[in-house]
Coordinates of C-alpha atoms in Angstrom, one line a residue:
Q1 CA 9.7 -77.9 26.9
V2 CA 9.3 -80.7 24.5
Q3 CA 5.4 -82.6 23.6
L4 CA 4.8 -86.2 21.7
M5 CA 0.8 -86.1 20.5
E6 CA -0.3 -89.0 18.9
S7 CA -3.6 -90.3 17.5
G8 CA -5.9 -92.2 15.7
G9 CA -6.3 -95.2 17.4
G10 CA -9.9 -96.7 18.1
L11 CA -11.7 -99.8 17.4
V12 CA -11.1 -102.4 14.3
Q13 CA -12.5 -105.6 12.7
P14 CA -9.7 -108.2 12.7
G15 CA -8.5 -108.0 9.4
G16 CA -8.1 -104.8 9.3
S17 CA -6.8 -101.4 9.1
L18 CA -5.2 -98.7 10.7
R19 CA -3.1 -95.5 10.7
L20 CA -1.5 -94.1 14.4
S21 CA 0.8 -90.2 14.2
C22 CA 2.6 -88.9 16.6
E23 CA 3.7 -85.2 16.2
A24 CA 6.7 -83.3 18.2
S25 CA 6.9 -80.2 19.5
G26 CA 8.9 -78.0 21.7
S27 CA 11.4 -76.3 21.2
I28 CA 13.8 -78.8 19.4
A29 CA 17.5 -78.5 17.9
S30 CA 16.8 -82.0 16.2
I31 CA 15.6 -85.3 16.3
N32 CA 18.1 -88.7 15.9
A33 CA 15.2 -91.7 16.3
M34 CA 11.5 -92.0 16.3
G35 CA 9.9 -96.0 17.1
W36 CA 6.3 -96.8 18.3
Y37 CA 5.7 -99.7 22.0
R38 CA 2.4 -100.9 23.0
Q39 CA 1.4 -102.1 26.0
A40 CA -1.5 -104.2 26.5
P41 CA -3.3 -104.8 29.5
G42 CA -1.4 -106.8 32.3
K43 CA 1.7 -106.8 30.1
Q44 CA 4.5 -104.7 29.8
R45 CA 5.7 -102.7 27.3
E46 CA 7.2 -103.7 24.4
F47 CA 8.5 -102.8 20.9
V48 CA 7.5 -102.5 18.3
A49 CA 8.9 -100.1 15.7
T50 CA 11.7 -97.6 15.2
I51 CA 13.0 -95.4 12.7
T52 CA 16.1 -93.6 11.6
S53 CA 17.4 -91.2 8.4
S54 CA 20.7 -93.0 8.7
A55 CA 20.3 -96.3 10.4
G56 CA 16.5 -97.3 8.4
S57 CA 13.8 -98.8 9.9
H58 CA 13.3 -102.0 12.4
Y59 CA 10.7 -104.1 13.5
A60 CA 9.6 -106.7 16.2
D61 CA 8.7 -110.3 14.7
S62 CA 5.2 -110.2 15.7
V63 CA 4.7 -107.1 13.6
L64 CA 6.5 -108.0 10.3
G65 CA 5.2 -108.1 7.0
R66 CA 2.0 -106.3 8.7
F67 CA 3.0 -102.9 10.7
T68 CA 5.4 -99.9 8.0
I69 CA 6.6 -97.0 10.6
S70 CA 7.3 -93.5 8.0
M71 CA 8.6 -90.9 9.6
D72 CA 8.2 -86.7 8.8
S73 CA 12.1 -84.9 9.8
T74 CA 10.7 -81.8 8.5
K75 CA 7.2 -81.7 10.4
K76 CA 8.5 -83.8 12.6
T77 CA 6.5 -86.9 12.9
V78 CA 6.3 -90.2 12.7
S79 CA 3.1 -92.4 11.9
L80 CA 2.5 -96.2 12.2
Q81 CA 0.6 -97.6 8.6
M82 CA -1.3 -101.3 10.6
S83 CA -3.2 -103.3 8.1
N84 CA -4.4 -107.3 9.0
L85 CA -5.0 -106.6 12.9
K86 CA -4.9 -109.1 15.0
P87 CA -7.0 -109.6 18.5
E88 CA -3.7 -109.6 19.5
D89 CA -2.3 -106.0 18.6
T90 CA -5.0 -104.5 21.2
A91 CA -3.7 -102.2 23.3
V92 CA -2.4 -98.5 23.7
Y93 CA 0.3 -97.6 22.2
Y94 CA 2.8 -95.3 23.1
C95 CA 5.6 -92.6 20.8
N96 CA 8.2 -92.6 21.8
A97 CA 11.3 -90.2 20.8
G98 CA 14.9 -89.8 20.4
I99 CA 15.2 -85.4 20.6
V100 CA 18.0 -82.9 21.7
G101 CA 16.5 -80.1 22.5
E102 CA 17.4 -76.5 21.9
Q103 CA 18.8 -75.6 25.1
T104 CA 18.9 -79.1 26.6
M105 CA 21.0 -82.4 26.2
W106 CA 19.8 -85.4 24.1
A107 CA 16.4 -87.1 26.1
G108 CA 13.9 -89.5 25.5
Y109 CA 10.7 -88.5 26.0
W110 CA 6.7 -90.7 25.1
G111 CA 3.2 -89.4 25.1
Q112 CA 0.5 -90.5 26.1
G113 CA -0.3 -93.3 24.3
T114 CA -4.3 -94.2 22.6
Q115 CA -5.7 -97.1 22.5
V116 CA -6.4 -99.5 19.7
T117 CA -8.7 -102.1 20.2
V118 CA -8.9 -105.5 17.6
S119 CA -12.7 -107.4 18.0
S120 CA -14.6 -108.3 16.2

């Protein structure tokens, strides 16, 4: 069974920085993409950033230039370095990954989410 576990959320002042991490575990044969989404109160979940070994990284316009996504395929981890944070970045951040299991076909997986609050 595949699981994604996020860490690194918290409270930060506007203009500050946070680093989120996500580790995939379980019976994994390969990971073809990992990324981050977020959901603010009363809003739909939205795309933040994604990364693959072949296609590189992509960002939502709202975070371009402030967030950086990176992936370590060996360790099965993805990180999101967030800088110059704004109150509108406040949300629950979810890790997402496209994974082929050792005994299962490709499927998309979600972590449980980690809260990021940007406030003075």
